[in-house]
Each structure stands twice: as structure tokens, then as C-alpha cells.
Coordinates of C-alpha atoms in Angstrom, one line a residue:
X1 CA 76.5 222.7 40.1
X2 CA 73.7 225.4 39.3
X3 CA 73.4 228.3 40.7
X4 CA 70.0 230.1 41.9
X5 CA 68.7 233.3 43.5
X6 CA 65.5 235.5 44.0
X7 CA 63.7 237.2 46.6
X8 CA 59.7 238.1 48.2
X9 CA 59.5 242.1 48.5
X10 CA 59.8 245.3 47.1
X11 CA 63.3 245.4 45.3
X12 CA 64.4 246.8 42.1
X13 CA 63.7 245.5 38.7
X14 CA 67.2 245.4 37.8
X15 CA 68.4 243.2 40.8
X16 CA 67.2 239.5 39.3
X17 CA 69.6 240.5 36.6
X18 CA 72.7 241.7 38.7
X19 CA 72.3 238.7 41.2
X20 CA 72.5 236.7 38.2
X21 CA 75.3 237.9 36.9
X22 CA 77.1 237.6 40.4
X23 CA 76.2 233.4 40.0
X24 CA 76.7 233.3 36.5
X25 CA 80.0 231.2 36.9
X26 CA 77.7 228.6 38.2
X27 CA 76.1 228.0 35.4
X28 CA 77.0 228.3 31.7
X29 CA 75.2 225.9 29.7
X30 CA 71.6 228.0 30.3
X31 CA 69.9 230.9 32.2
X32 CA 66.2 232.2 33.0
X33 CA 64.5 234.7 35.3
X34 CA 61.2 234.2 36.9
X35 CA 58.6 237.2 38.0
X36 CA 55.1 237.3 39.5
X37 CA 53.0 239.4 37.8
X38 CA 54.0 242.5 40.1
X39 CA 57.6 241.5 40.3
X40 CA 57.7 241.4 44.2
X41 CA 59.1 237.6 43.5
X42 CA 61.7 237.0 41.3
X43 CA 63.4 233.8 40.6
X44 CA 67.0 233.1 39.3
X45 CA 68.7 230.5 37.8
X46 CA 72.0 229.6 36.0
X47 CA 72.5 226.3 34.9
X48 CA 75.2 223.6 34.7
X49 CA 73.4 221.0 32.4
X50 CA 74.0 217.3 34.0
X51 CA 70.8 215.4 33.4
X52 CA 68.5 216.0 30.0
X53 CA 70.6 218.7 28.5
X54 CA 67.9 219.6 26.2
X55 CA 65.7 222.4 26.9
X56 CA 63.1 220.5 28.6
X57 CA 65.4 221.1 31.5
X58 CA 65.5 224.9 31.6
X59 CA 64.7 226.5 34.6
X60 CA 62.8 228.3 36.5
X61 CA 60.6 225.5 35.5
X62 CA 56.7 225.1 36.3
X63 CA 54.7 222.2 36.9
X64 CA 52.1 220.5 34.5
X65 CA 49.4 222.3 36.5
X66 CA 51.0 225.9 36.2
X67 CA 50.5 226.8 39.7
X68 CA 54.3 225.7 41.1
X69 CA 57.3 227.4 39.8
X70 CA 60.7 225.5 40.9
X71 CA 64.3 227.0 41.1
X72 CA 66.6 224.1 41.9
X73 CA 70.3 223.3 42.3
X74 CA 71.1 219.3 42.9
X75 CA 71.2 216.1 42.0
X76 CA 68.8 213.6 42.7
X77 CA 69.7 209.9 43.1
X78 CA 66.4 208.2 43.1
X79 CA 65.0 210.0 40.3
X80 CA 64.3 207.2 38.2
X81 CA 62.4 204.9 41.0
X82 CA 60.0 208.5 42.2
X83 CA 59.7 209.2 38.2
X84 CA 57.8 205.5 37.6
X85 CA 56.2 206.1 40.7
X86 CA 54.8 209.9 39.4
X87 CA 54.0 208.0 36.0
X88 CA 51.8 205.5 37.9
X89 CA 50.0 208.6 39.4
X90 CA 49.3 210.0 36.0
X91 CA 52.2 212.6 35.7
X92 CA 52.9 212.9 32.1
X93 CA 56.4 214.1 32.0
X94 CA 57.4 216.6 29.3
X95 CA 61.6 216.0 30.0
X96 CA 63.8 213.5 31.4
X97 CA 65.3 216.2 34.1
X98 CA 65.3 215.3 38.1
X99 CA 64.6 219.0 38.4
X100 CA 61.0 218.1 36.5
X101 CA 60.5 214.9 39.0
X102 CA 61.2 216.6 41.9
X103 CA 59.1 219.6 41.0
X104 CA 55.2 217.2 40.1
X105 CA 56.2 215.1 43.5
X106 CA 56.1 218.4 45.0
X107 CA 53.6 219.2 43.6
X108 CA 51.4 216.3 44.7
X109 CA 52.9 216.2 48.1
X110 CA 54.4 219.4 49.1
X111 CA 56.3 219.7 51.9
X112 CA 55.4 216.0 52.9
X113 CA 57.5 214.8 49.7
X114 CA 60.6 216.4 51.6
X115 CA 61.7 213.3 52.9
X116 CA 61.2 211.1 49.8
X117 CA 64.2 212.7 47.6
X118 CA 67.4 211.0 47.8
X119 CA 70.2 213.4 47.2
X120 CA 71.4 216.7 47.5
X121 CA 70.1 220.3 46.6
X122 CA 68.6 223.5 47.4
X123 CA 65.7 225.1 45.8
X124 CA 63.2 227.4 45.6
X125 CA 59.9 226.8 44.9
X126 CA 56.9 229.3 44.8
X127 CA 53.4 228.8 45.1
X128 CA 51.3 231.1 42.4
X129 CA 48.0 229.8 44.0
X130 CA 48.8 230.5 47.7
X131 CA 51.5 233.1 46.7
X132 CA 54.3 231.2 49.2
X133 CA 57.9 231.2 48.8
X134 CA 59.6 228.0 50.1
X135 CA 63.3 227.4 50.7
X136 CA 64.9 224.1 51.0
X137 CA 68.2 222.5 51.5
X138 CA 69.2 218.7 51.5
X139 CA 69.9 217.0 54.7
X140 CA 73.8 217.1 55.0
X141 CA 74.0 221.0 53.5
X142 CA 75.8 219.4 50.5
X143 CA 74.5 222.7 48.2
X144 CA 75.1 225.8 49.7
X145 CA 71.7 228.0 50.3
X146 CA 71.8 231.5 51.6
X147 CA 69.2 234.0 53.2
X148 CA 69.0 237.6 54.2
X149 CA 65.9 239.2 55.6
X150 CA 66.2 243.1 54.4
X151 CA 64.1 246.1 54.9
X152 CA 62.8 245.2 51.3
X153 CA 62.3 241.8 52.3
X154 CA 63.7 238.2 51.9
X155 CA 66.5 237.4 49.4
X156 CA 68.1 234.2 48.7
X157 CA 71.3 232.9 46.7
X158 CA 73.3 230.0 46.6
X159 CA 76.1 232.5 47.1
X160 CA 76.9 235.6 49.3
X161 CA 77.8 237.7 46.8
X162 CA 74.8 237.0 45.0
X163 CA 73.1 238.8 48.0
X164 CA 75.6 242.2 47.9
X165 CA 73.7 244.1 44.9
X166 CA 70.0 243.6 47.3
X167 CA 69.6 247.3 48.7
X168 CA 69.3 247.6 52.2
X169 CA 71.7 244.7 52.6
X170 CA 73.4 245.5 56.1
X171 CA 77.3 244.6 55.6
X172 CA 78.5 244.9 59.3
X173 CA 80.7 241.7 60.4
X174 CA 78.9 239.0 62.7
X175 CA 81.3 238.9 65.7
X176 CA 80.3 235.3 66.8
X177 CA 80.7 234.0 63.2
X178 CA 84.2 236.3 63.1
X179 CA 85.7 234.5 66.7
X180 CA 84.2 231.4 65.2
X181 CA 86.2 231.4 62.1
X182 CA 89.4 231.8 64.4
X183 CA 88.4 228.9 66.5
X184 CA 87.6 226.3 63.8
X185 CA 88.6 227.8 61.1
X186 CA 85.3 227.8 59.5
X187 CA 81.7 229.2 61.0
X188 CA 79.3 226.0 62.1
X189 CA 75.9 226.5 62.3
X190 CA 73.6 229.3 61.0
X191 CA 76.0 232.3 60.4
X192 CA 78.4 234.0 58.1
X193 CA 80.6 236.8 58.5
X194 CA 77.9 239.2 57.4
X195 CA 75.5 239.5 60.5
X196 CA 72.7 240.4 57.8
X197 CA 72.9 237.0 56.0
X198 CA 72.5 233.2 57.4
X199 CA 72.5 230.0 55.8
X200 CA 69.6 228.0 56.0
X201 CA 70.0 225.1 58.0
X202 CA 70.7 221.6 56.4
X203 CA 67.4 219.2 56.1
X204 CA 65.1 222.2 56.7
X205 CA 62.9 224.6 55.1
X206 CA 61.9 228.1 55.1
X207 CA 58.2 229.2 53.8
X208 CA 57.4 232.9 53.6
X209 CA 54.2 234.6 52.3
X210 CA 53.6 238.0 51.0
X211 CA 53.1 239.8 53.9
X212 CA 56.6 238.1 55.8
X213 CA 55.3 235.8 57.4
X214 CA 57.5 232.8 57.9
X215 CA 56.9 229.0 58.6
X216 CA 59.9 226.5 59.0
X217 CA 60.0 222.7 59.8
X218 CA 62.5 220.3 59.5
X219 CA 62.5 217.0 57.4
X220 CA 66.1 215.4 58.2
X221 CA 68.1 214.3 61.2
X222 CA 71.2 212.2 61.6
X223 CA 69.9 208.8 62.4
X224 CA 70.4 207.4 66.1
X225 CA 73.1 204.9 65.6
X226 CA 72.5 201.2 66.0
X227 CA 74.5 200.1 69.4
X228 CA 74.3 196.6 68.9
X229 CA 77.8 195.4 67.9
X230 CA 78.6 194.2 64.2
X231 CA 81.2 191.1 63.2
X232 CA 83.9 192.2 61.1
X233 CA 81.8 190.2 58.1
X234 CA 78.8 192.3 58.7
X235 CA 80.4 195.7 59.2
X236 CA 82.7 195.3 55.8
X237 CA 80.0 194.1 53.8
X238 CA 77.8 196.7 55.0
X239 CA 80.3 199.2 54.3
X240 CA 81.2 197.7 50.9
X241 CA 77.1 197.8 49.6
X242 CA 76.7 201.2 51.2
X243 CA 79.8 202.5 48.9
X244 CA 78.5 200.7 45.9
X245 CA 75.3 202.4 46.0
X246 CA 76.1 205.7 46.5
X247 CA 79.0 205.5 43.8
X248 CA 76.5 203.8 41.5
X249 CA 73.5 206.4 41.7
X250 CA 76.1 209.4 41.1
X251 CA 76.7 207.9 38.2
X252 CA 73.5 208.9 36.6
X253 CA 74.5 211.4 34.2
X254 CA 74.1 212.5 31.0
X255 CA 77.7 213.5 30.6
X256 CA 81.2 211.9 31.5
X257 CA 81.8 211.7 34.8
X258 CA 85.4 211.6 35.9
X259 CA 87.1 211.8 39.6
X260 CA 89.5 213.0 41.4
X261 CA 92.5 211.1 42.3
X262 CA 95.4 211.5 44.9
X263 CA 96.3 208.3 45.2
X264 CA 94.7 207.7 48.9
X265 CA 92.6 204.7 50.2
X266 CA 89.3 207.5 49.7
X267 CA 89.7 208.2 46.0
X268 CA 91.2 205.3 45.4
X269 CA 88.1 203.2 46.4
X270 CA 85.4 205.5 44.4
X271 CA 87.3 205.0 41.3
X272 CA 87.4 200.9 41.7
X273 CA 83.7 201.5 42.7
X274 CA 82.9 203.8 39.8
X275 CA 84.9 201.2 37.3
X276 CA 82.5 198.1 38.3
X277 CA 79.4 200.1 37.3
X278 CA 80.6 202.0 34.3
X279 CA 81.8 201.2 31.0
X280 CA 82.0 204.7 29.3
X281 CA 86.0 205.2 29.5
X282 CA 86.9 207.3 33.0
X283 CA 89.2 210.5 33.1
X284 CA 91.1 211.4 36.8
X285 CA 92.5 214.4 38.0
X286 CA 95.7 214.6 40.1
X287 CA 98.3 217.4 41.0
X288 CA 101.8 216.8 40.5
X289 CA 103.6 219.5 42.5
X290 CA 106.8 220.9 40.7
X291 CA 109.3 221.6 43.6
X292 CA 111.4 218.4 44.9
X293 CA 112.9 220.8 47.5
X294 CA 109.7 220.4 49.5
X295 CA 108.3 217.3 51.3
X296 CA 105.1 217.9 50.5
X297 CA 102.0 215.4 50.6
X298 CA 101.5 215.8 46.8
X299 CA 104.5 214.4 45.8
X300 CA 104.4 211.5 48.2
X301 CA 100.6 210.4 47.0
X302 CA 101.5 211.1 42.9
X303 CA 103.2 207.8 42.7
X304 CA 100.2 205.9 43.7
X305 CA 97.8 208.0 41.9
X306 CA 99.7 206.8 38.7
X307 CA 99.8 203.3 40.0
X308 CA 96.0 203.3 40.5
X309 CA 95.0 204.7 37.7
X310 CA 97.4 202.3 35.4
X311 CA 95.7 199.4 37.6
X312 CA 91.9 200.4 36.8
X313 CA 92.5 201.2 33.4
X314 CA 91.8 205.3 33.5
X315 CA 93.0 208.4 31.9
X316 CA 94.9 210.1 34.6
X317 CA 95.6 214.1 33.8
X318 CA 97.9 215.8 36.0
X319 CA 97.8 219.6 36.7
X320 CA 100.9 221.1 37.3
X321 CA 101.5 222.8 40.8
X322 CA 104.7 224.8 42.1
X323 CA 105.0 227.4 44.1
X324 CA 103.6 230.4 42.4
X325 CA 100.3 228.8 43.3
X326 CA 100.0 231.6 46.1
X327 CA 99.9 234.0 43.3
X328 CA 96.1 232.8 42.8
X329 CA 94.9 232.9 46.5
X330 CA 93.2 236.5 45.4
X331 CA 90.6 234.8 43.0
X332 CA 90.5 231.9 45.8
X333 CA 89.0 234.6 48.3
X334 CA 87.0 236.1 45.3
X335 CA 85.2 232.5 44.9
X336 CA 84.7 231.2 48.6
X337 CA 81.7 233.2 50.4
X338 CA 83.4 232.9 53.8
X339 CA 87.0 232.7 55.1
X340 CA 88.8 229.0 55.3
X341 CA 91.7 228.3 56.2
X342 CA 92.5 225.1 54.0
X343 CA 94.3 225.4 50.9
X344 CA 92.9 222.2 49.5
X345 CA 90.6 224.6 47.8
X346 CA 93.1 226.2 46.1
X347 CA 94.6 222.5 44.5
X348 CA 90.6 221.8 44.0
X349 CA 90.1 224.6 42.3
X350 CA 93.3 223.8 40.1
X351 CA 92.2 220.0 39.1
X352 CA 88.7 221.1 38.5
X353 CA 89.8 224.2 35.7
X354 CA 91.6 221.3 34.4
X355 CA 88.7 218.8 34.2
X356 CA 86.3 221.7 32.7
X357 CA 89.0 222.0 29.7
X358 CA 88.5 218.8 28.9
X359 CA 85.1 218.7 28.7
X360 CA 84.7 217.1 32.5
X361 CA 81.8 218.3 34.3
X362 CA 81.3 216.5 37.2
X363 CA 83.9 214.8 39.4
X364 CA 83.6 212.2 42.2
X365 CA 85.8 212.8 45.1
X366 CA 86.4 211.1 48.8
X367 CA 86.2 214.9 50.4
X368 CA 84.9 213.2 53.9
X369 CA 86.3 210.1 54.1
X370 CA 88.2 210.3 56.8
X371 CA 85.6 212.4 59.3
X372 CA 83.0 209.3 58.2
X373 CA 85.7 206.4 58.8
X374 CA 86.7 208.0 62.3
X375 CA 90.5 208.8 60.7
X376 CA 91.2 211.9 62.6
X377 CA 93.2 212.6 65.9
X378 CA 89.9 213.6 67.6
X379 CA 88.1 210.6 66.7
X380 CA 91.0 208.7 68.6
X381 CA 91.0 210.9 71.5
X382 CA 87.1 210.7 71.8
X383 CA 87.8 206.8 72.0
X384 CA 89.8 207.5 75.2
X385 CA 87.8 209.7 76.6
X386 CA 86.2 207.6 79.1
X387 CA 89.7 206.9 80.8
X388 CA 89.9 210.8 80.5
X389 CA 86.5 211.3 82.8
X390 CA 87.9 208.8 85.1
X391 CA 91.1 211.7 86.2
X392 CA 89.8 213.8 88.8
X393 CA 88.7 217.6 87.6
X394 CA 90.9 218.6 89.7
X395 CA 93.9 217.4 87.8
X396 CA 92.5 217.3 84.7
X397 CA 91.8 221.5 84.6
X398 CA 95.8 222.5 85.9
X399 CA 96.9 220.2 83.5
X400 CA 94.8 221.7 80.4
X401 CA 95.3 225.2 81.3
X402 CA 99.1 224.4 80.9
X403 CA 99.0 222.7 78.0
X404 CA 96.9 225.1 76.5
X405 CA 99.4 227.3 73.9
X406 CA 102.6 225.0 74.3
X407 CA 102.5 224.0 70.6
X408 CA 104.0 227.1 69.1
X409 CA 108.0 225.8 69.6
X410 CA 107.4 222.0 69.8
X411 CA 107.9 219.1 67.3
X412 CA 105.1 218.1 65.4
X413 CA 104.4 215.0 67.6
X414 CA 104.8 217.2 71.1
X415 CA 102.8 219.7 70.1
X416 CA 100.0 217.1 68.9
X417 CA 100.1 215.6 72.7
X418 CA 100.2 219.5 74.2
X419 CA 97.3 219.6 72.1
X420 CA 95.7 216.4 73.2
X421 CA 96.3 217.7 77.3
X422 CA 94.8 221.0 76.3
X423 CA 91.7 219.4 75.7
X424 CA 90.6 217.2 78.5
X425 CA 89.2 219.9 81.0
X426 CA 85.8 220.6 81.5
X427 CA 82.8 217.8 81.1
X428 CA 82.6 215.6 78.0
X429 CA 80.7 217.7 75.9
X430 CA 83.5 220.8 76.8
X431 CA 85.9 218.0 75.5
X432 CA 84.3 217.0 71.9
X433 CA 83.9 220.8 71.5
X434 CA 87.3 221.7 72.1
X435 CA 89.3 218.8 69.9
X436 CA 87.4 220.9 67.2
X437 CA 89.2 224.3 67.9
X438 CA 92.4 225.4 66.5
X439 CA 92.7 228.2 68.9
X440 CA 90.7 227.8 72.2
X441 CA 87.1 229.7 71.8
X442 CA 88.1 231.9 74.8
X443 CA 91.5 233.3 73.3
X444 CA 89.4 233.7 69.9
X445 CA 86.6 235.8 71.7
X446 CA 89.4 238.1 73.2
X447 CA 91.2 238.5 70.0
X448 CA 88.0 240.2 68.4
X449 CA 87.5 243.7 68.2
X450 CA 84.1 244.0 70.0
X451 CA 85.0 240.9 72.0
X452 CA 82.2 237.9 72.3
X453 CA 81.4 235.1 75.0
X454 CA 83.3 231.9 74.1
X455 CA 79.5 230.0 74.7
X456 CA 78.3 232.3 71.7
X457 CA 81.3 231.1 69.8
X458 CA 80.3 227.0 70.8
X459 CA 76.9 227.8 70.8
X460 CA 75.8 226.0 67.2
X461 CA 78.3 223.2 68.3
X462 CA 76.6 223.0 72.2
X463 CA 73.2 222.8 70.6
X464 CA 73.8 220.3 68.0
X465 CA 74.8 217.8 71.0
X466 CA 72.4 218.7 73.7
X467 CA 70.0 217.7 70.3
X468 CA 71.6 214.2 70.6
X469 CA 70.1 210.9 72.5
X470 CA 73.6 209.0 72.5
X471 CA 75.9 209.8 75.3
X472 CA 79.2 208.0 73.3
X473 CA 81.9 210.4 72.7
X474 CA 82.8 209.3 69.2
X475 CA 79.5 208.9 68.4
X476 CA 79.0 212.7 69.5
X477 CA 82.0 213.7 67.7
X478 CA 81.0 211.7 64.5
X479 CA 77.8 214.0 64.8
X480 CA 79.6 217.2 64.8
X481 CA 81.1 215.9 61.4
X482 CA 78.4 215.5 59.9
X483 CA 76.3 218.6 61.0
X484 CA 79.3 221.0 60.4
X485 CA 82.7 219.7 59.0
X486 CA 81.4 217.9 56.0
X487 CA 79.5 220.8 55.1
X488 CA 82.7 222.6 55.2
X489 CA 84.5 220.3 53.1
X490 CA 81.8 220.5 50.5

């Protein structure tokens, strides 16, 4: 990952520097600052070198013309194929960086080249000519992109805390995002916990000029899925090419490329993917969790992890995990820019020190699998849920309402069906909503200390589906994924 920043407006000449140095764990391999000739616009950049690790590379980077300046954190797949293209058009290329490709097809094309790029990033990219400040970020949200419109004016960062040192910056606690963090653990949609600063939607972008003015668009949607039915032949050769590419074309590196490795079907099938089309030697990362007292998922998937990565012929390090783990949960909140509740992060943040010592920069990992492949409770109950509509309302509602909060003193697999009954009330969209929450949206809003309407709470959620032409429930719920839980998990 890079890391990048800057801001339109009237702001101090010492803040490029400080939101730099709040990023600068995001990059170490190279920096550079940016500035118009009056310093209202300032761009940031902190790189983690991946692709032409010469200085070609360096950012903020301009194009061959001089008039576009480009601040970008990604990766893009189909450089190669637009860079021939580009070269066909009479680009002369200076470097072999995606950064460089991505900057002359902009370039040419502006923001009718949004849709060409294959990958994921966020960017900034300002216009000397027009003097116009766009913000983009990739279709799924994969890179994190933050905004914060200020009495100075517009700052952006790839992280919150880069935005903290921008004067003005109003620090007061977004109540929806607060009772959304309780009821998903995470905040879909637009908002953080700051009410001051908001992440710019995924597959749009943002274009501001001097005097504030603002134009958006969007460039990405989740394409309507195909109802026609697929044979089992069709739908696992589909899935198998699908896999191979995407593996494949994260492959393109300049450095090693390892992954990680827990020994699940996920991992396990990215690292038989990434063997076919790679012949460098492979490293994997794996915990191995120090504490045989516990029955804990990491020592139940360790045993395979070995066996896979004996099988397909890779290095497999293991970081060592036991209990004082919880001892690092302050630098964990340091790092994330909002509140989550999973402590995968914490184990991800362990294999991936481990990978940096050994000279590993970039790691493949299955993060998603299961939300994509259906493999969660309330991709099951969305497949029942047209038996559910079937129940009356009228015995559906009584039935939820008392189900609702049984789970504290049942067994795992009561509380799972308490939690099942809690969520067939309401109409179908109240039903894919609620299979999301850990703690229904209404008992969140009260729990807040300005309490907020449970539809602000489901509001991004609510939106997202009304957005949607397909009426099938797992298909709905698939959507949700994709527009908010995979951008959590990244």
C-alpha cells in the first residue's frame, strides 16, 4: 500500500508535511509533496514501491504534457494491455510504473478513462490548466479514501488521522455512524465516527475547483446478475478461470509476492492458483497459537496449513501467537481509522510484521471468500426466505420480538436459531437488513448518548437495495457484501 493526502484551500504551509508524517507508515520506500504555485493545493504521497522501483515511479507524478499532476495509491491489473494501447496513441513512456499508465490515459480521456482501469486504488489527480481537484476510488472501495470539507476547505487522506492536524477540523462523534458501529460492528456507507469526515464512496469521484465548487459522478456498479441457470460444468469452470485470472494479474510485481495461509479451502486455493502461474519460489504466512488449553480455530487450521504448504512446495513461516496478544490491541486501535470489532486484524497485523521482516511486501489473501461463495449463516437464511414471507405477519412479528435478546444464556447452536427467529419480522428488505446486525438497530439507537432513528442507522444499507433491480434475497444480501462487508474486510 501507499499512502496519499492533500487538500484545495487556505491551510497552513506546515500541514502537507504533518499529514505526511501521520501516513508515513504507509510508505517507506519514497516520499514527495506537491504545491501549486500559491500553495492552496497541496499533494502528498508516501510510497510502498511494488511496480518499477526506480525513480521513474516517484510520486506526485506529472504527465508528459505537464498540465496533470497524479497522487495515487493501487494497483492496476491491466496495465500492460492500456500501456500498448497508450504507446499505439503516441505516449512515450518515461517508466514502467501503473501509476505513469494510469496518469497519460487520464490524461487523454479524463474522467471517461474511469471505467477502463482494472484494479484497485484511490487517487488524486489535479488539473493545472483548469485548476480542478479530482478524487477517485476503485469500484469495490478496496483502498481506503477519506474527505473532510473544512472552513479552510477540502482535505483528503487515505487515513483519518492524516486529516486530525487540518485546522478547523470539527472532531464531534457522528451519532448514526456511532449506533452503526454497535449494530454491525462496522459503519456502511459514507460515514465515520467523526461527523466532519466521510469516505468517498466506492466507484465514484469527487471534482472540486477553486472556488468549492463540487461535481461528482459515478463510474461503477455491481453488475445485474445473470438469472439464467448454469450446469454444474459451466458454473465450476467459470469459477475456476475467474480465480485464475484475478490470481494471475496480482501477480504482476516487481517484488516477491507471498500469501497468507491458514490452511482453509480460501487461501488454500490462491496459493495452488498462484503456484501454476509463478515460478519465483513462494513464502506463506501462518499463526500458530501457543496455548493448547484453548480450542481455538488457529490450532485446528495449523495442521493443514503445514500440509498445504508441504504439498505446493512453499516456505511456510509461522508467527507465534499466545495470549499476551491483547497486550497489543492499543497500537491495533492506533492503526485502524474506525472502531471493529474483529480481532482478525490483530493476527493480520501479526503475519504481516512478519512477512515485512523478511523482505515480503505484498501478500495474497482469501479475506472475502466466504461473503462471495454465499458461506455465511445469512446467506443460508436468505435462501429460505421465501418460505419465511409465506408465515403470516402476524406470527412472524410476536415470534421475532421474542426471539429478539434470547442469545445471551443459550448454547452456541440455540442462540444461532434465537438469532435466526429474531430476524424474520418486517418485509424482506427489513429481513436482509437485520441478518446483518449484531445488536438490533433499535436497541443500538437507544444505547447512544443523543439517541438516533434506527432508519438513520439502516439508512446506507436501505439505499443500497432500493438501488437494486433484482428482487432475490440472496442476491440482495450478496449485494450488501459487496457494497459494505468486503470493504470492511479490506
Amino acid at each position: 500500500m501507499c499512502g496519499i493526502a492533500g487538500f484545495l484551500g487556505d491551510f497552513p504551509a506546515g500541514l502537507p508535511a504533518a499529514m505526511g508524517l501521520a501516513i508515513d507508515h504507509r510508505g517507506p520506500d519514497d516520499s514527495g509533496v506537491f504545491t501549486d504555485a500559491d500553495g492552496r493545493l497541496a499533494l502528498v504521497h508516501r510510497r510502498l514501491a511494488i511496480v518499477d522501483l526506480s525513480s521513474t515511479g516517484h510520486q506526485p507524478m506529472a504527465d508528459s504534457t505537464g498540465r496533470f499532476v497524479i497522487c495515487y495509491n493501487g494497483e492496476l491489473y491491466n496495465a500492460p494491455v492500456l500501456r500498448s494501447e497508450l504507446t499505439r496513441r503516441g505516449v512515450v513512456f518515461r517508466g514502467t510504473s501503473d501509476t505513469e499508465v494510469l496518469l497519460e490515459l487520464l490524461a487523454r480521456d479524463t474522467v471517461d478513462a474511469l471505467k477502463r482501469p482494472n484494479g484497485i486504488f484511490a487517487f488524486a489527480l489535479w488539473d493545472r490548466r483548469d485548476q480542478t481537484l479530482t478524487l477517485v476510488r476503485d469500484g469495490v472501495g478496496v483502498k481506503p479514501l477519506y474527505i473532510s470539507r473544512t472552513p479552510g476547505g477540502l482535505a483528503f487522506a487515505s487515513e483519518i488521522k492524516a486529516l486530525l492536524p487540518v485546522p478547523g477540523l470539527d472532531r464531534t462523534i457522528d451519532q448514526g455512524a456511532a449506533g452503526a458501529y454497535l449494530t454491525y460492528l462496522y459503519s456502511p456507507g459514507e460515514r465515520t465516527m467523526f461527523a466532519a469526515v466521510r469516505k468517498l464512496a466506492p466507484g465514484t469521484w469527487l471534482t472540486i475547483d477553486r472556488s468549492g465548487k463540487e461535481n461528482h459522478g459515478c463510474f461503477y456498479r455491481l453488475p445485474a446478475s445473470d438469472p439464467r441457470p448454469l450446469s454444474d460444468i459451466k458454473v465450476i469452470a467459470g469459477t475456476r478461470r475467474y480465480l485464475e485470472a484475478a490470481v494471475e494479474r496480482q501477480l504482476l510485481a516487481d517484488v516477491d509476492v507471498g500469501a497468507f495461509l491458514s490452511g482453509g479451502v480460501d487461501s488454500g486455493g490462491i496459493v495452488a492458483i498462484a503456484r501454476k502461474f509463478s515460478t519465483r519460489p513462494m513464502s506463506c504466512f501462518t499463526a500458530r497459537y501457543e496455548g493448547s488449553e484453548h480450542d481455538d480455530e488457529i490450532i485446528a487450521d495449523l495442521p493443514y496449513a503445514r500440509m498445504l504448504a508441504k504439498h505446493f512446495g512453499v516456505q511456510l513461516h509461522e508467527v507465534s501467537i499466545d495470549d499476551r496478544i491483547v497486550d497489543d490491541f492499543p497500537q491495533l486501535i492506533a492503526d485502524l481509522d474506525e472502531p471493529q470489532a474483529d480481532p482478525a486484524a490483530l493476527l493480520s497485523s501479526h503475519i504481516s510484521a512478519l512477512a515485512a521482516s523478511v523482505g515480503i511486501k505484498v501478500l495474497l489473501s482469501g479475506a472475502g471468500g466466504d461473503d462471495i461463495f454465499t458461506g455465511y449463516r445469512r446467506h443460508l437464511a436468505a435462501r429460505i426466505d421465501p418460505l419465511v414471507g409465506l408465515v403470516p405477519q402476524v406470527i412472524r412479528d410476536p415470534l421475532a420480538r421474542a426471539a429478539a435478546g434470547r442469545g445471551g444464556s443459550l448454547s452456541t447452536q440455540a442462540r444461532r436459531i434465537a438469532k435466526l427467529l429474531s430476524t424474520i419480522g418486517g418485509g424482506g428488505d427489513a429481513r436482509t437488513i437485520a441478518r446483518f446486525e449484531w445488536l438490533p438497530a433499535p436497541s443500538a439507537a437507544r444505547l447512544l448518548a443523543r439517541p438516533v432513528a434506527a432508519e438513520l442507522i439502516r439508512g446506507p444499507m436501505q439505499a443500497a437495495l432500493d438501488a437494486l433491480e433484482t428482487h432475490d434475497a440472496v442476491e440482495r444480501t450478496l449485494a450488501l457484501d459487496q457494497r459494505f462487508g468486503l470493504i470492511h474486510c479490506s
